Every structure is written in C-alpha cells, then in structure tokens.
GROMACS .gro file of N, CA and C in nm:
model
  225
    1MET      N    1   9.303   2.754   6.644
    1MET     CA    2   9.278   2.802   6.595
    1MET      C    3   9.199   2.930   6.592
    2LYS      N    4   9.209   3.021   6.490
    2LYS     CA    5   9.208   3.165   6.533
    2LYS      C    6   9.099   3.196   6.371
    3TYR      N    7   9.013   3.294   6.397
    3TYR     CA    8   8.894   3.349   6.256
    3TYR      C    9   8.929   3.476   6.266
    4ILE      N   10   8.895   3.499   6.124
    4ILE     CA   11   8.873   3.673   6.164
    4ILE      C   12   8.780   3.715   6.089
    5LYS      N   13   8.640   3.849   6.059
    5LYS     CA   14   8.518   3.804   6.014
    5LYS      C   15   8.624   3.953   5.945
    6ILE      N   16   8.531   3.954   5.833
    6ILE     CA   17   8.544   4.071   5.793
    6ILE      C   18   8.425   4.070   5.629
    7ASN      N   19   8.342   4.186   5.689
    7ASN     CA   20   8.225   4.267   5.636
    7ASN      C   21   8.314   4.314   5.516
    8THR      N   22   8.165   4.329   5.408
    8THR     CA   23   8.240   4.393   5.340
    8THR      C   24   8.068   4.447   5.222
    9ASP      N   25   8.137   4.546   5.111
    9ASP     CA   26   7.969   4.640   5.115
    9ASP      C   27   7.907   4.525   4.953
   10GLN      N   28   7.823   4.559   4.913
   10GLN     CA   29   7.815   4.453   4.808
   10GLN      C   30   7.834   4.454   4.650
   11LYS      N   31   7.926   4.524   4.657
   11LYS     CA   32   8.007   4.560   4.529
   11LYS      C   33   8.162   4.556   4.527
   12ALA      N   34   8.240   4.488   4.635
   12ALA     CA   35   8.354   4.376   4.671
   12ALA      C   36   8.376   4.264   4.593
   13ASP      N   37   8.503   4.262   4.509
   13ASP     CA   38   8.537   4.146   4.468
   13ASP      C   39   8.539   4.030   4.549
   14LEU      N   40   8.501   3.926   4.612
   14LEU     CA   41   8.434   3.846   4.715
   14LEU      C   42   8.612   3.741   4.719
   15GLU      N   43   8.621   3.722   4.578
   15GLU     CA   44   8.672   3.595   4.497
   15GLU      C   45   8.829   3.686   4.489
   16MET      N   46   8.815   3.814   4.454
   16MET     CA   47   8.985   3.839   4.463
   16MET      C   48   9.019   3.938   4.589
   17LEU      N   49   8.942   3.912   4.671
   17LEU     CA   50   8.979   3.973   4.850
   17LEU      C   51   9.058   3.785   4.858
   18ARG      N   52   8.966   3.675   4.871
   18ARG     CA   53   9.019   3.583   4.888
   18ARG      C   54   9.130   3.489   4.886
   19ASN      N   55   9.187   3.560   4.742
   19ASN     CA   56   9.313   3.534   4.710
   19ASN      C   57   9.416   3.614   4.748
   20ALA      N   58   9.397   3.700   4.819
   20ALA     CA   59   9.465   3.828   4.812
   20ALA      C   60   9.450   3.728   4.994
   21ILE      N   61   9.413   3.719   5.109
   21ILE     CA   62   9.418   3.671   5.192
   21ILE      C   63   9.466   3.542   5.216
   22LEU      N   64   9.475   3.479   5.136
   22LEU     CA   65   9.570   3.263   5.111
   22LEU      C   66   9.687   3.366   5.079
   23GLN      N   67   9.732   3.451   5.023
   23GLN     CA   68   9.861   3.502   5.003
   23GLN      C   69   9.920   3.512   5.133
   24LEU      N   70   9.890   3.544   5.208
   24LEU     CA   71   9.928   3.588   5.340
   24LEU      C   72  10.013   3.426   5.432
   25LYS      N   73  10.157   3.503   5.459
   25LYS     CA   74  10.142   3.420   5.577
   25LYS      C   75  10.146   3.376   5.604
   26GLY      N   76  10.111   3.234   5.698
   26GLY     CA   77  10.009   3.136   5.802
   26GLY      C   78   9.847   3.151   5.783
   27VAL      N   79   9.844   3.174   5.650
   27VAL     CA   80   9.686   3.138   5.643
   27VAL      C   81   9.639   3.014   5.560
   28ASN      N   82   9.563   2.912   5.653
   28ASN     CA   83   9.570   2.820   5.562
   28ASN      C   84   9.417   2.820   5.456
   29SER      N   85   9.335   2.912   5.540
   29SER     CA   86   9.208   2.858   5.477
   29SER      C   87   9.151   2.990   5.461
   30ALA      N   88   9.065   2.972   5.351
   30ALA     CA   89   8.994   3.147   5.351
   30ALA      C   90   8.805   3.109   5.243
   31GLU      N   91   8.730   3.072   5.324
   31GLU     CA   92   8.611   3.102   5.273
   31GLU      C   93   8.504   3.195   5.271
   32ILE      N   94   8.395   3.206   5.180
   32ILE     CA   95   8.363   3.334   5.158
   32ILE      C   96   8.220   3.293   5.212
   33ILE      N   97   8.145   3.340   5.351
   33ILE     CA   98   8.001   3.322   5.408
   33ILE      C   99   7.915   3.395   5.368
   34ASP      N  100   7.778   3.345   5.283
   34ASP     CA  101   7.676   3.443   5.321
   34ASP      C  102   7.545   3.455   5.406
   35GLU      N  103   7.583   3.563   5.473
   35GLU     CA  104   7.511   3.571   5.622
   35GLU      C  105   7.341   3.568   5.523
   36GLU      N  106   7.358   3.652   5.457
   36GLU     CA  107   7.175   3.617   5.383
   36GLU      C  108   7.145   3.465   5.300
   37ASN      N  109   7.256   3.380   5.308
   37ASN     CA  110   7.159   3.294   5.294
   37ASN      C  111   7.245   3.147   5.383
   38PRO      N  112   7.164   3.161   5.550
   38PRO     CA  113   7.206   3.116   5.602
   38PRO      C  114   7.210   2.864   5.639
   39GLU      N  115   7.134   2.896   5.483
   39GLU     CA  116   7.160   2.744   5.445
   39GLU      C  117   7.267   2.704   5.419
   40SER      N  118   7.316   2.824   5.330
   40SER     CA  119   7.494   2.762   5.291
   40SER      C  120   7.608   2.714   5.387
   41GLU      N  121   7.555   2.787   5.494
   41GLU     CA  122   7.670   2.818   5.564
   41GLU      C  123   7.625   2.670   5.665
   42LEU      N  124   7.548   2.625   5.720
   42LEU     CA  125   7.468   2.480   5.763
   42LEU      C  126   7.535   2.419   5.649
   43LYS      N  127   7.528   2.468   5.577
   43LYS     CA  128   7.488   2.312   5.465
   43LYS      C  129   7.722   2.311   5.442
   44LYS      N  130   7.778   2.390   5.459
   44LYS     CA  131   7.911   2.406   5.489
   44LYS      C  132   7.946   2.307   5.580
   45ALA      N  133   7.890   2.325   5.730
   45ALA     CA  134   7.915   2.279   5.854
   45ALA      C  135   7.920   2.167   5.841
   46PHE      N  136   7.776   2.129   5.786
   46PHE     CA  137   7.759   1.944   5.800
   46PHE      C  138   7.853   1.861   5.713
   47ALA      N  139   7.920   1.966   5.586
   47ALA     CA  140   8.004   1.888   5.447
   47ALA      C  141   8.148   1.864   5.542
   48LYS      N  142   8.101   1.970   5.683
   48LYS     CA  143   8.316   1.937   5.730
   48LYS      C  144   8.263   1.824   5.857
   49THR      N  145   8.106   1.791   5.836
   49THR     CA  146   8.093   1.655   5.967
   49THR      C  147   8.202   1.534   5.972
   50LYS      N  148   8.208   1.485   5.867
   50LYS     CA  149   8.241   1.313   5.751
   50LYS      C  150   8.432   1.380   5.820
   51GLU      N  151   8.480   1.487   5.731
   51GLU     CA  152   8.603   1.481   5.799
   51GLU      C  153   8.666   1.443   5.957
   52GLN      N  154   8.555   1.586   6.061
   52GLN     CA  155   8.527   1.584   6.192
   52GLN      C  156   8.583   1.452   6.276
   53LEU      N  157   8.410   1.369   6.241
   53LEU     CA  158   8.402   1.246   6.291
   53LEU      C  159   8.522   1.222   6.271
   54LYS      N  160   8.538   1.187   6.186
   54LYS     CA  161   8.686   1.061   6.160
   54LYS      C  162   8.815   1.068   6.193
   55LYS      N  163   8.804   1.210   6.277
   55LYS     CA  164   8.940   1.302   6.359
   55LYS      C  165   8.922   1.228   6.477
   56GLY      N  166   8.783   1.250   6.521
   56GLY     CA  167   8.734   1.195   6.651
   56GLY      C  168   8.729   1.359   6.685
   57ASP      N  169   8.706   1.486   6.627
   57ASP     CA  170   8.689   1.615   6.645
   57ASP      C  171   8.534   1.664   6.705
   58TYR      N  172   8.462   1.579   6.770
   58TYR     CA  173   8.355   1.582   6.822
   58TYR      C  174   8.332   1.736   6.877
   59GLU      N  175   8.404   1.764   6.960
   59GLU     CA  176   8.399   1.952   7.056
   59GLU      C  177   8.388   2.011   6.959
   60THR      N  178   8.437   2.020   6.806
   60THR     CA  179   8.454   2.107   6.772
   60THR      C  180   8.301   2.097   6.633
   61LEU      N  181   8.276   2.013   6.623
   61LEU     CA  182   8.159   1.956   6.535
   61LEU      C  183   8.060   1.982   6.589
   62VAL      N  184   7.991   1.994   6.726
   62VAL     CA  185   7.909   2.052   6.793
   62VAL      C  186   7.905   2.194   6.806
   63ASN      N  187   8.032   2.267   6.855
   63ASN     CA  188   8.032   2.385   6.843
   63ASN      C  189   8.000   2.429   6.757
   64ASP      N  190   8.078   2.474   6.584
   64ASP     CA  191   8.015   2.462   6.445
   64ASP      C  192   7.837   2.448   6.487
   65ILE      N  193   7.837   2.375   6.446
   65ILE     CA  194   7.641   2.352   6.448
   65ILE      C  195   7.546   2.423   6.568
   66PHE      N  196   7.656   2.436   6.661
   66PHE     CA  197   7.499   2.471   6.736
   66PHE      C  198   7.552   2.633   6.729
   67GLU      N  199   7.688   2.744   6.685
   67GLU     CA  200   7.746   2.834   6.737
   67GLU      C  201   7.614   2.916   6.508
   68ILE      N  202   7.574   2.829   6.423
   68ILE     CA  203   7.496   2.864   6.358
   68ILE      C  204   7.359   2.867   6.371
   69LEU      N  205   7.364   2.735   6.420
   69LEU     CA  206   7.155   2.756   6.516
   69LEU      C  207   7.140   2.863   6.556
   70THR      N  208   7.225   2.934   6.665
   70THR     CA  209   7.194   3.011   6.761
   70THR      C  210   7.184   3.155   6.718
   71LYS      N  211   7.315   3.184   6.580
   71LYS     CA  212   7.365   3.288   6.520
   71LYS      C  213   7.241   3.333   6.433
   72ASN      N  214   7.133   3.201   6.365
   72ASN     CA  215   7.040   3.195   6.258
   72ASN      C  216   6.936   3.229   6.371
   73ASN      N  217   6.942   3.116   6.496
   73ASN     CA  218   6.797   3.230   6.545
   73ASN      C  219   6.766   3.394   6.619
   74SER      N  220   6.891   3.432   6.611
   74SER     CA  221   6.861   3.540   6.730
   74SER      C  222   6.838   3.678   6.543
   75LYS      N  223   6.826   3.625   6.483
   75LYS     CA  224   6.799   3.726   6.390
   75LYS      C  225   6.686   3.763   6.381
   0.00000   0.00000   0.00000
C-alpha cells in the first residue's frame, strides 16, 4: 500500500477534497487526519487494531502505532 500526503490551508473544504480523491481510479480510501489533534490519529490507529489482529497483520499494527508515537514526540 502506498500513501499520499496533502497539506492544506485552513480554508480548504476537506470533505470535498476527500470525495474528489475517492473518485480517482485505484483509490480505495481517503481519510482526513488533523495534525493539530494527534489524539484523533492515535485513536484511529487503535480502532484499526482489532481488524489487523484478526488478519494477523501485526507488523503493520506495530509500525502504525510506532510512527504516530515518534511523530508526535518530535514536535
């Protein structure tokens, strides 16, 4: 899986941007992450935990949580 990061200004209509990206061929999902509120990002990572554990995808789970924790500590 590959990711793309888009930085926007405060005036951007994020929901409209998300919907436009979802219309592109090959895009499976798009989510809005608020870096001003890192707790929401951590909550999303833990919400994915149950599904990842069911699939046995431990490496991605650990990497997701580690990335979030180290990213927030660098601020």
